Coordinates of C-alpha atoms and ligand atoms in Angstrom, one line a residue:
Chain Z
M1 CA -53.6 -16.2 -16.5
L2 CA -49.9 -15.5 -15.9
D3 CA -48.0 -16.5 -12.8
V4 CA -44.3 -15.7 -12.5
H5 CA -42.6 -17.1 -9.5
D6 CA -39.1 -16.2 -8.2
L7 CA -37.7 -15.0 -11.5
T8 CA -34.0 -14.2 -11.5
I9 CA -32.1 -12.9 -14.6
T10 CA -28.3 -12.3 -14.8
F11 CA -26.2 -10.8 -17.6
G12 CA -22.7 -11.9 -16.8
P13 CA -21.8 -10.3 -13.5
T14 CA -25.0 -8.1 -13.4
T15 CA -28.1 -9.4 -11.8
A16 CA -30.9 -7.5 -13.6
V17 CA -33.8 -9.3 -11.8
R18 CA -33.7 -11.1 -8.5
G19 CA -36.6 -13.2 -7.3
V20 CA -39.4 -11.3 -8.9
S21 CA -42.9 -12.9 -8.6
L22 CA -46.0 -11.4 -10.2
T23 CA -49.4 -12.4 -11.5
A24 CA -51.7 -11.0 -14.2
A25 CA -55.3 -11.8 -14.8
A26 CA -57.4 -11.9 -17.9
G27 CA -59.1 -8.7 -18.9
T28 CA -57.0 -6.5 -16.6
V29 CA -54.0 -4.3 -17.0
T30 CA -51.2 -5.0 -14.5
G31 CA -48.7 -2.2 -14.1
V32 CA -44.9 -2.6 -13.6
L33 CA -43.2 0.6 -12.4
G34 CA -39.6 1.4 -11.6
A35 CA -36.7 3.7 -12.3
N36 CA -34.3 3.4 -15.2
G37 CA -32.3 0.1 -14.9
A38 CA -34.7 -1.3 -12.3
G39 CA -35.1 -4.5 -14.4
K40 CA -38.5 -3.9 -16.0
T41 CA -37.4 -4.8 -19.6
S42 CA -35.4 -7.7 -18.4
T43 CA -38.5 -9.1 -16.5
L44 CA -40.6 -9.0 -19.7
L45 CA -37.8 -10.5 -21.8
G46 CA -37.3 -13.2 -19.2
I47 CA -41.0 -14.2 -19.3
L48 CA -40.7 -14.6 -23.1
A49 CA -37.4 -16.6 -22.8
R50 CA -35.4 -13.8 -24.4
A51 CA -33.1 -13.1 -21.4
P52 CA -31.0 -15.7 -19.4
R53 CA -33.1 -17.0 -16.5
Q54 CA -31.2 -18.3 -13.5
S55 CA -34.3 -19.3 -11.6
G56 CA -38.1 -18.9 -12.0
R57 CA -41.2 -20.7 -12.8
I58 CA -43.6 -19.4 -15.4
T59 CA -47.2 -20.6 -15.4
F60 CA -49.5 -19.5 -18.2
D61 CA -53.2 -20.5 -18.2
G62 CA -52.5 -23.2 -15.6
A63 CA -49.7 -24.9 -17.6
D64 CA -46.1 -24.8 -16.7
V65 CA -44.3 -23.1 -19.7
T66 CA -41.0 -22.5 -18.0
G67 CA -39.1 -24.7 -20.5
F68 CA -40.7 -23.3 -23.6
D69 CA -38.7 -21.4 -26.2
T70 CA -39.9 -18.0 -27.5
G71 CA -41.6 -19.5 -30.5
A72 CA -43.6 -21.9 -28.3
L73 CA -44.5 -19.2 -25.9
V74 CA -45.8 -17.0 -28.8
R75 CA -47.8 -20.0 -30.1
A76 CA -49.1 -20.6 -26.6
G77 CA -50.5 -17.0 -26.6
I78 CA -47.9 -14.6 -25.2
A79 CA -46.8 -11.6 -27.2
L80 CA -44.4 -8.7 -26.4
C81 CA -44.6 -5.2 -27.8
P82 CA -41.0 -4.3 -27.2
E83 CA -39.2 -1.3 -25.8
N84 CA -38.7 1.3 -28.6
R85 CA -41.3 -0.5 -30.7
R86 CA -38.7 -2.2 -32.9
L87 CA -40.6 -2.1 -36.1
F88 CA -38.7 -3.2 -39.2
P89 CA -38.3 0.3 -40.7
N90 CA -37.4 -0.7 -44.3
M91 CA -40.3 -3.2 -44.6
S92 CA -43.8 -2.3 -45.4
I93 CA -46.4 -1.8 -42.6
E94 CA -48.2 -4.9 -44.0
D95 CA -45.0 -7.0 -43.9
N96 CA -44.5 -5.9 -40.3
L97 CA -48.0 -6.9 -39.4
L98 CA -47.7 -10.3 -41.2
L99 CA -44.5 -11.0 -39.3
G100 CA -46.5 -10.8 -36.1
A101 CA -48.4 -13.8 -37.3
Y102 CA -45.3 -15.8 -38.3
G103 CA -45.9 -19.6 -38.2
T104 CA -49.7 -19.4 -38.7
G105 CA -51.4 -20.5 -41.9
R106 CA -52.0 -18.2 -44.8
A107 CA -55.8 -18.0 -44.3
T108 CA -55.3 -17.2 -40.6
R109 CA -52.8 -14.4 -41.5
R110 CA -55.3 -12.9 -44.0
T111 CA -58.2 -13.0 -41.5
R112 CA -56.1 -11.3 -38.8
L113 CA -54.8 -8.7 -41.2
R114 CA -58.4 -7.9 -42.1
D115 CA -59.3 -7.6 -38.4
T116 CA -56.4 -5.3 -37.8
Y117 CA -57.4 -3.1 -40.7
D118 CA -61.0 -3.0 -39.3
R119 CA -59.7 -1.9 -36.0
F120 CA -57.1 0.6 -37.2
G121 CA -58.6 2.1 -40.3
W122 CA -55.7 4.5 -41.2
V123 CA -53.2 1.5 -41.1
A124 CA -55.0 -0.1 -44.1
T125 CA -54.6 3.0 -46.2
R126 CA -50.9 3.2 -45.6
R127 CA -50.1 -0.5 -45.6
A128 CA -47.6 -0.4 -48.4
E129 CA -45.5 2.3 -46.9
P130 CA -42.2 1.5 -45.1
A131 CA -42.9 1.4 -41.4
G132 CA -40.0 3.8 -40.7
R133 CA -41.9 6.6 -42.4
L134 CA -44.6 6.7 -39.7
S135 CA -44.6 9.1 -36.8
G136 CA -43.8 7.8 -33.3
G137 CA -47.4 7.5 -32.2
Q138 CA -48.3 5.7 -35.5
Q139 CA -45.4 3.4 -35.1
Q140 CA -46.5 2.5 -31.6
T141 CA -50.0 1.7 -32.9
V142 CA -48.5 -0.6 -35.6
A143 CA -46.2 -2.2 -33.0
I144 CA -49.2 -3.0 -30.9
A145 CA -51.2 -4.2 -33.9
R146 CA -48.2 -6.4 -34.9
A147 CA -48.1 -8.0 -31.4
L148 CA -51.9 -8.6 -31.7
M149 CA -51.4 -10.5 -35.0
S150 CA -50.4 -13.6 -33.0
A151 CA -53.8 -13.4 -31.3
P152 CA -52.2 -13.3 -27.8
R153 CA -54.2 -13.9 -24.6
L154 CA -51.4 -12.2 -22.7
L155 CA -49.8 -9.0 -24.1
L156 CA -46.6 -7.6 -22.5
L157 CA -46.0 -3.9 -23.3
D158 CA -42.7 -2.2 -22.6
E159 CA -43.1 1.5 -22.2
P160 CA -45.5 2.1 -25.1
S161 CA -45.9 5.8 -24.2
S162 CA -42.2 6.7 -24.4
G163 CA -41.4 9.4 -26.8
L164 CA -45.0 10.1 -27.7
S165 CA -46.9 13.4 -27.5
P166 CA -49.6 13.6 -24.8
V167 CA -52.3 13.2 -27.4
A168 CA -50.7 10.1 -28.8
V169 CA -50.3 8.7 -25.3
D170 CA -54.0 9.1 -24.7
E171 CA -54.7 7.3 -28.0
V172 CA -52.4 4.4 -27.1
G173 CA -54.2 4.3 -23.7
A174 CA -57.6 4.0 -25.3
V175 CA -56.3 1.2 -27.6
L176 CA -54.9 -0.7 -24.6
A177 CA -58.1 -0.3 -22.6
D178 CA -60.0 -1.7 -25.6
I179 CA -57.7 -4.8 -25.8
A180 CA -58.2 -5.5 -22.1
R181 CA -62.0 -5.2 -22.5
D182 CA -61.8 -8.1 -25.0
G183 CA -60.4 -10.3 -22.2
T184 CA -56.7 -10.2 -22.9
A185 CA -54.4 -10.0 -19.9
L186 CA -52.0 -7.0 -20.2
V187 CA -48.8 -6.4 -18.4
L188 CA -47.8 -2.7 -18.8
V189 CA -44.3 -1.5 -18.0
E190 CA -44.6 2.3 -17.8
Q191 CA -42.9 5.4 -16.5
N192 CA -46.0 7.5 -17.3
V193 CA -47.9 7.5 -14.0
R194 CA -51.0 9.1 -15.6
L195 CA -51.3 6.2 -18.0
V196 CA -50.8 3.7 -15.1
R197 CA -53.5 5.4 -13.1
A198 CA -55.9 5.4 -16.1
L199 CA -55.4 1.7 -17.0
C200 CA -54.1 -0.4 -14.1
A201 CA -56.0 -1.9 -11.3
T202 CA -52.9 -3.3 -9.6
A203 CA -49.2 -2.6 -10.1
Y204 CA -45.8 -3.7 -8.9
V205 CA -42.9 -1.4 -8.2
L206 CA -39.4 -2.7 -9.1
A207 CA -36.1 -1.3 -7.7
H208 CA -32.7 -2.8 -8.3
G209 CA -34.3 -5.9 -9.7
Q210 CA -36.7 -6.6 -6.8
V211 CA -40.3 -6.0 -6.1
T212 CA -40.4 -3.3 -3.4
A213 CA -44.1 -2.7 -3.4
S214 CA -47.3 -4.0 -5.0
G215 CA -51.0 -3.7 -4.7
P216 CA -54.0 -1.7 -5.9
V217 CA -52.9 1.3 -7.9
P218 CA -54.7 4.2 -6.0
E219 CA -53.2 3.1 -2.7
L220 CA -49.8 2.3 -4.2
L221 CA -49.5 5.7 -5.8
S222 CA -50.7 7.5 -2.8
D223 CA -48.0 5.9 -0.7
T224 CA -45.6 8.8 -0.5
A225 CA -42.5 6.7 -0.1
V226 CA -43.4 4.8 -3.3
S227 CA -44.2 7.9 -5.3
D228 CA -41.2 9.7 -4.1
A229 CA -38.9 6.9 -5.0
Y230 CA -40.6 6.4 -8.3
L231 CA -41.5 9.9 -9.4
G232 CA -38.3 11.3 -8.0
T233 CA -36.3 9.5 -10.7
T234 CA -38.6 10.3 -13.6
A235 CA -39.3 14.0 -13.0
Chain E
M1 CA -17.4 -2.3 -77.9
S2 CA -20.7 -4.2 -77.6
Q3 CA -18.7 -7.5 -77.5
V4 CA -16.8 -6.1 -74.5
L5 CA -20.1 -5.1 -72.8
V6 CA -21.5 -8.6 -73.4
N7 CA -18.4 -10.1 -71.8
G8 CA -18.8 -7.7 -69.0
V9 CA -22.4 -8.7 -68.4
F10 CA -21.3 -12.3 -68.4
L11 CA -18.7 -11.6 -65.7
G12 CA -21.2 -9.5 -63.9
C13 CA -23.8 -12.2 -63.7
L14 CA -21.2 -14.6 -62.2
F15 CA -20.2 -12.0 -59.6
A16 CA -23.8 -11.3 -58.8
V17 CA -24.7 -14.9 -58.2
V18 CA -21.7 -15.4 -55.9
A19 CA -22.1 -12.0 -54.2
V20 CA -25.8 -12.5 -53.5
G21 CA -25.0 -15.7 -51.6
L22 CA -22.4 -13.8 -49.6
T23 CA -24.5 -10.8 -48.8
L24 CA -27.5 -12.9 -47.8
V25 CA -25.4 -14.8 -45.2
Y26 CA -23.8 -11.5 -44.1
G27 CA -27.2 -9.9 -43.7
V28 CA -28.7 -12.6 -41.6
M29 CA -25.7 -13.7 -39.6
E30 CA -23.0 -11.1 -40.0
V31 CA -20.4 -13.6 -41.2
P32 CA -17.9 -12.9 -44.0
N33 CA -18.3 -16.3 -45.5
F34 CA -15.0 -17.0 -47.2
A35 CA -15.9 -20.7 -47.0
H36 CA -18.2 -19.9 -50.0
A37 CA -15.2 -20.5 -52.2
G38 CA -14.8 -24.0 -50.9
V39 CA -18.5 -24.6 -51.5
I40 CA -18.1 -23.6 -55.1
V41 CA -15.1 -25.8 -55.5
L42 CA -16.8 -28.9 -54.1
S43 CA -19.9 -28.3 -56.2
A44 CA -17.8 -28.1 -59.4
Y45 CA -15.9 -31.3 -58.5
T46 CA -19.1 -33.1 -57.8
T47 CA -20.5 -32.1 -61.1
W48 CA -17.3 -33.0 -62.8
S49 CA -17.0 -36.5 -61.2
A50 CA -20.7 -37.3 -61.7
S51 CA -20.4 -36.4 -65.4
A52 CA -17.1 -38.3 -65.7
A53 CA -18.9 -41.3 -64.2
G54 CA -21.4 -41.2 -67.1
L55 CA -24.3 -39.2 -65.7
P56 CA -26.1 -36.9 -68.1
F57 CA -25.0 -33.3 -67.7
A58 CA -28.3 -32.1 -66.2
L59 CA -28.2 -34.7 -63.5
A60 CA -24.5 -34.1 -62.8
A61 CA -25.3 -30.3 -62.5
L62 CA -28.1 -31.0 -60.0
A63 CA -25.8 -33.2 -58.0
G64 CA -23.3 -30.4 -57.9
I65 CA -25.9 -27.9 -56.7
A66 CA -27.2 -30.3 -54.1
C67 CA -23.6 -30.8 -52.9
G68 CA -23.1 -27.0 -52.7
A69 CA -26.3 -26.7 -50.6
L70 CA -25.3 -29.5 -48.3
V71 CA -21.8 -28.3 -47.7
S72 CA -22.9 -24.7 -47.1
V73 CA -25.5 -25.8 -44.5
L74 CA -22.9 -27.9 -42.8
T75 CA -20.6 -25.0 -42.4
E76 CA -23.4 -23.2 -40.6
V77 CA -24.5 -26.1 -38.5
L78 CA -21.0 -27.3 -37.5
A79 CA -19.1 -24.0 -37.3
Y80 CA -20.8 -20.6 -37.7
R81 CA -23.7 -21.4 -35.4
W82 CA -21.3 -21.9 -32.5
I83 CA -19.7 -18.4 -32.8
I84 CA -22.9 -16.4 -33.3
D85 CA -22.2 -14.5 -30.0
R86 CA -18.6 -13.9 -30.9
P87 CA -18.6 -12.0 -34.2
A88 CA -14.9 -11.1 -33.8
A89 CA -14.1 -14.8 -34.4
A90 CA -16.1 -15.1 -37.6
P91 CA -13.4 -14.0 -40.1
A92 CA -10.9 -16.5 -38.7
V93 CA -13.4 -19.3 -38.6
A94 CA -14.5 -18.5 -42.2
L95 CA -10.9 -18.5 -43.5
G96 CA -10.2 -21.8 -41.7
L97 CA -13.3 -23.4 -43.2
M98 CA -12.3 -22.2 -46.7
L99 CA -8.9 -23.9 -46.3
I100 CA -10.5 -27.1 -44.9
L101 CA -12.9 -27.3 -47.9
Q102 CA -10.1 -26.6 -50.4
N103 CA -8.0 -29.3 -48.9
V104 CA -10.9 -31.8 -48.9
A105 CA -11.0 -31.1 -52.7
L106 CA -7.3 -31.5 -53.0
R107 CA -7.4 -34.8 -51.1
L108 CA -10.3 -36.2 -53.1
Y109 CA -9.5 -35.0 -56.5
G110 CA -5.8 -34.0 -56.6
G111 CA -4.4 -30.7 -57.6
E112 CA -4.5 -30.7 -61.3
G113 CA -7.2 -28.8 -63.2
R114 CA -10.1 -30.7 -64.7
S115 CA -12.1 -29.5 -67.6
L116 CA -15.9 -29.7 -67.3
D117 CA -17.6 -30.6 -70.6
T118 CA -21.2 -29.5 -71.2
P119 CA -23.6 -30.3 -74.0
Y120 CA -23.6 -26.7 -75.0
D121 CA -19.8 -26.4 -75.3
R122 CA -19.7 -25.9 -79.0
V123 CA -22.7 -23.7 -79.4
L124 CA -21.9 -20.2 -80.5
L125 CA -24.6 -17.6 -80.5
R126 CA -24.3 -14.6 -82.9
L127 CA -26.3 -11.5 -82.9
G128 CA -25.0 -8.8 -85.2
G129 CA -21.3 -8.3 -84.5
V130 CA -21.6 -9.9 -81.0
S131 CA -20.9 -13.5 -80.3
L132 CA -21.5 -15.4 -77.1
S133 CA -20.5 -18.9 -76.4
G134 CA -23.2 -21.4 -75.3
V135 CA -21.5 -21.7 -71.9
K136 CA -21.6 -18.0 -71.2
A137 CA -25.2 -17.7 -72.5
A138 CA -26.1 -20.6 -70.1
L139 CA -24.5 -18.8 -67.2
V140 CA -26.5 -15.6 -67.9
V141 CA -29.7 -17.6 -68.1
L142 CA -29.0 -19.5 -65.0
A143 CA -28.1 -16.4 -63.1
V144 CA -31.2 -14.5 -64.1
V145 CA -33.5 -17.5 -63.3
S146 CA -31.9 -18.1 -59.9
L147 CA -31.9 -14.5 -58.9
L148 CA -35.6 -14.1 -59.9
A149 CA -36.4 -17.2 -57.9
L150 CA -34.7 -15.7 -54.9
H151 CA -36.5 -12.4 -55.4
L152 CA -39.8 -14.3 -55.4
L153 CA -38.8 -16.2 -52.3
L154 CA -37.8 -13.1 -50.4
S155 CA -40.7 -10.9 -51.4
R156 CA -43.6 -13.3 -51.6
T157 CA -43.2 -16.0 -49.0
S158 CA -43.4 -16.0 -45.2
L159 CA -40.0 -17.5 -44.9
G160 CA -38.5 -14.8 -47.1
R161 CA -40.2 -12.1 -45.2
A162 CA -38.9 -13.6 -42.0
M163 CA -35.4 -13.6 -43.5
R164 CA -35.6 -9.9 -44.3
A165 CA -36.8 -9.2 -40.8
V166 CA -33.9 -11.2 -39.2
A167 CA -31.5 -9.2 -41.4
Q168 CA -32.9 -5.9 -40.2
D169 CA -33.3 -6.6 -36.5
R170 CA -32.4 -10.0 -35.2
E171 CA -33.7 -9.5 -31.7
A172 CA -37.0 -7.9 -32.8
A173 CA -37.5 -10.9 -35.1
A174 CA -36.8 -13.4 -32.3
I175 CA -39.3 -11.6 -30.0
L176 CA -42.0 -12.4 -32.6
G177 CA -41.2 -16.1 -32.3
I178 CA -39.3 -16.4 -35.6
P179 CA -36.9 -19.4 -35.1
M180 CA -33.4 -18.0 -35.7
R181 CA -31.7 -21.3 -36.3
R182 CA -34.0 -22.1 -39.2
Q183 CA -33.3 -18.7 -40.7
Y184 CA -29.5 -19.1 -40.5
A185 CA -29.7 -22.6 -42.0
L186 CA -32.0 -21.3 -44.8
A187 CA -29.6 -18.4 -45.6
F188 CA -26.8 -20.9 -46.0
L189 CA -28.9 -23.3 -48.0
I190 CA -29.8 -20.5 -50.5
A191 CA -26.2 -19.4 -50.6
G192 CA -25.1 -23.0 -51.3
V193 CA -27.5 -23.4 -54.1
L194 CA -26.3 -20.2 -55.7
G195 CA -22.7 -21.3 -55.2
G196 CA -23.5 -24.5 -57.0
V197 CA -25.2 -22.6 -59.8
A198 CA -22.1 -20.4 -60.1
A199 CA -19.8 -23.4 -60.1
I200 CA -21.5 -25.3 -62.9
A201 CA -22.0 -22.2 -64.8
Y202 CA -18.5 -20.9 -64.9
A203 CA -16.4 -24.1 -64.4
P204 CA -16.6 -24.9 -68.2
T205 CA -15.0 -21.5 -69.1
F206 CA -12.2 -21.8 -66.5
Q207 CA -11.2 -25.1 -65.0
V208 CA -12.2 -27.2 -62.0
S209 CA -9.4 -26.9 -59.4
P210 CA -9.3 -26.4 -55.6
Y211 CA -8.4 -22.7 -56.1
M212 CA -10.8 -22.0 -59.0
A213 CA -13.0 -19.7 -56.9
D214 CA -10.4 -17.6 -55.1
E215 CA -10.5 -14.7 -57.6
V216 CA -14.3 -14.8 -58.0
L217 CA -14.6 -14.8 -54.2
L218 CA -12.5 -11.6 -54.0
S219 CA -14.4 -9.9 -56.7
A220 CA -17.7 -11.0 -55.1
F221 CA -16.6 -9.4 -51.8
V222 CA -15.8 -6.2 -53.7
V223 CA -19.4 -6.4 -55.0
V224 CA -20.9 -7.0 -51.6
V225 CA -19.2 -3.9 -50.2
L226 CA -20.1 -1.9 -53.4
G227 CA -23.7 -2.9 -53.1
G228 CA -24.0 -2.3 -49.4
L229 CA -23.6 -5.1 -46.9
G230 CA -26.6 -7.3 -46.8
S231 CA -28.4 -5.8 -49.8
V232 CA -29.4 -8.3 -52.4
W233 CA -30.3 -5.8 -55.1
G234 CA -27.1 -3.9 -54.3
A235 CA -25.2 -7.1 -54.9
V236 CA -26.9 -7.6 -58.3
A237 CA -26.3 -4.0 -59.4
G238 CA -22.7 -4.1 -58.0
G239 CA -22.0 -7.4 -59.8
L240 CA -23.0 -6.0 -63.1
V241 CA -21.1 -2.7 -62.6
L242 CA -18.0 -4.6 -61.5
G243 CA -18.2 -7.1 -64.4
V244 CA -18.5 -4.3 -67.0
V245 CA -15.7 -2.3 -65.4
E246 CA -13.4 -5.3 -65.3
G247 CA -14.4 -6.2 -68.9
L248 CA -13.7 -2.6 -70.1
G249 CA -10.5 -2.4 -68.2
S250 CA -9.1 -5.6 -69.5
A251 CA -10.1 -4.9 -73.1
Y252 CA -8.9 -1.3 -73.3
L253 CA -6.0 -1.2 -70.8
S254 CA -4.5 -4.5 -69.9
P255 CA -6.0 -8.0 -69.2
A256 CA -3.3 -8.6 -66.6
Y257 CA -4.9 -6.1 -64.3
Q258 CA -8.5 -7.3 -64.6
S259 CA -9.1 -7.8 -60.9
A260 CA -7.1 -4.6 -60.1
F261 CA -9.8 -2.5 -61.8
G262 CA -12.3 -3.9 -59.5
F263 CA -10.4 -2.9 -56.4
L264 CA -9.7 0.5 -57.9
L265 CA -13.5 0.9 -58.3
L266 CA -14.0 -0.3 -54.7
V267 CA -11.6 2.2 -53.2
S268 CA -13.0 5.0 -55.2
I269 CA -16.6 4.1 -54.2
L270 CA -15.6 3.7 -50.6
V271 CA -14.0 7.2 -50.6
L272 CA -17.0 8.8 -52.3
R273 CA -19.9 6.8 -50.7
P274 CA -18.8 4.9 -47.6
G275 CA -22.1 3.0 -47.3
G276 CA -21.8 1.4 -50.8
L277 CA -23.7 2.2 -54.0
R278 CA -27.0 1.7 -52.3
S279 CA -26.4 3.3 -49.0
T280 CA -28.6 2.0 -46.2
N281 CA -28.4 2.8 -42.5
A282 CA -30.1 -0.4 -41.4
R283 CA -29.0 -3.8 -42.7
R284 CA -31.5 -5.3 -45.0
V285 CA -32.1 -8.3 -47.2
A286 CA -34.3 -7.1 -50.0
Ligands
ATP1 N1 -28.3 -7.4 -22.5 C1 -27.8 -7.0 -21.4 N2 -26.5 -7.2 -21.1 C2 -26.0 -6.7 -19.9 N3 -26.6 -6.1 -19.0 C3 -27.9 -5.8 -19.2 C4 -28.6 -6.2 -20.5 N4 -29.9 -5.9 -20.4 C5 -30.0 -5.2 -19.3 N5 -28.9 -5.2 -18.5 C6 -28.7 -4.6 -17.2 O1 -29.7 -5.0 -16.4 C7 -30.2 -4.0 -15.6 C8 -31.7 -3.9 -15.8 O2 -32.0 -3.4 -17.1 P1 -33.4 -3.3 -17.7 O3 -33.2 -2.9 -19.1 O4 -34.2 -4.5 -17.4 O5 -34.0 -2.0 -16.9 P2 -35.3 -1.2 -17.2 O6 -36.1 -1.2 -15.9 O7 -36.1 -1.7 -18.3 O8 -34.8 0.2 -17.5 P3 -35.3 1.4 -18.5 O9 -36.3 2.1 -17.7 O10 -34.1 2.2 -18.7 O11 -35.8 0.7 -19.7 C9 -29.5 -2.8 -15.9 O12 -28.4 -2.6 -15.0 C10 -28.9 -3.1 -17.2 O13 -27.7 -2.4 -17.4
MG2 MG1 -36.6 -0.9 -20.1

């Protein structure tokens, strides 16, 4: 589904990502782990053409989408649920959701809105409220729902559990499992190892912008060197 | 007293239309668009020359508005777009653009003032003890209609929703695939149309000259700050407040200091409420 090859991203003098390659398959959750500043967010932004790529080839669904701009990538079926959720706090929940389907026709937007309300019942009852009034967990749900409004086949998620209570983390986990079950490919950047264990079959570990380990999650996380390096910085 | 209020409302509508154009551009692109004054000047001259060439006033007015829209979009495409990553350069570029546009007007039309005649010049509306010239009444109507149209655009359409989103969080909007450049151009287009409306609405009471918009621009910036940067409804409310304050000040104290009352108001508000009348933490266009 997604094939990233040799991605390098620099911000001025800083190289945030160097030569990262990764793949993600439909209906699975692929984890990306790493300490603060390892380059996880930059990798996701790079895939969506929101960070300056120095090198890299992005293949999506067998087609080379390297030269696409963000709008074209979203239309092709890639969506990002960004770090810190980034809802528009002064706009209504419904406006936030509709923005996720920007560029589609009115009828499509209405259908997807209805599907969203079917899936997340409480969102419908609060749709006119400003998004900023929701709790962290609720905002995360709306952020995921907003990303789904573009009907993506690949969903990139940047630390959806951050700042949430354990109960809210479990709820988000259940939602993500559900999305994957529908056949969507998920790439999950996470520091919450429990969530990674619960959802991901395979994962990559990033350090200083490079992939230092990758493979099936149980083995990857039982590798003491990896868990020390990783958990050591998050404890 | 009510006559003074009516005059204040007239001024307030003018300030609001100009200020909304400024605040929209600021909200979306964070540019203090001084060039807006030049847009108003060129719109007014276009209307004047089209009507001097024999075009009916309504067509001349449309030509003026179209010119405002075009010039405004050009300032974005040719100048502001290129400094989007260097906000510190924006004020200097904006001032430069204003001077360029004023000099274009000077070159094309000369420095002497022109008077713009309208079909409703000689109309005088009376209601009780209050009278309002046709020109002023037209301005109030035009202002209300164009601000309502803008309100509908921002609240009811997909483009307007995207514009509010860009004003609140540019990067989050970009991640959703909203094309930034189109939003920037659209903000300048709307500002240009409003500038054109302001030009044809108030040129008949003043005069068409390359510097006709300088004072209005200053007042409109006061309004933008009063209303909270990027807030459209703040700009409308701020425009009306400032218009009435300037009207009252010049009627009961001294007309010579009309603009000074506005700045006095600005300073007092900034001391009391640093975020403007409608204090917002996040930028917004709504
Ligand atoms: N816009 C930017 N400008 C300059 N440097 C940046 C920018 N974004 C990221 N960086 C740098 O790139 C490196 C990787 O950052 P990135 O945000 O991708 O890490 P991360 O793994 O997502 O970290 P975190 O766990 O804290 O979210 C860091 O050194 C960071 O300072
Ligand atoms: Mg990050």
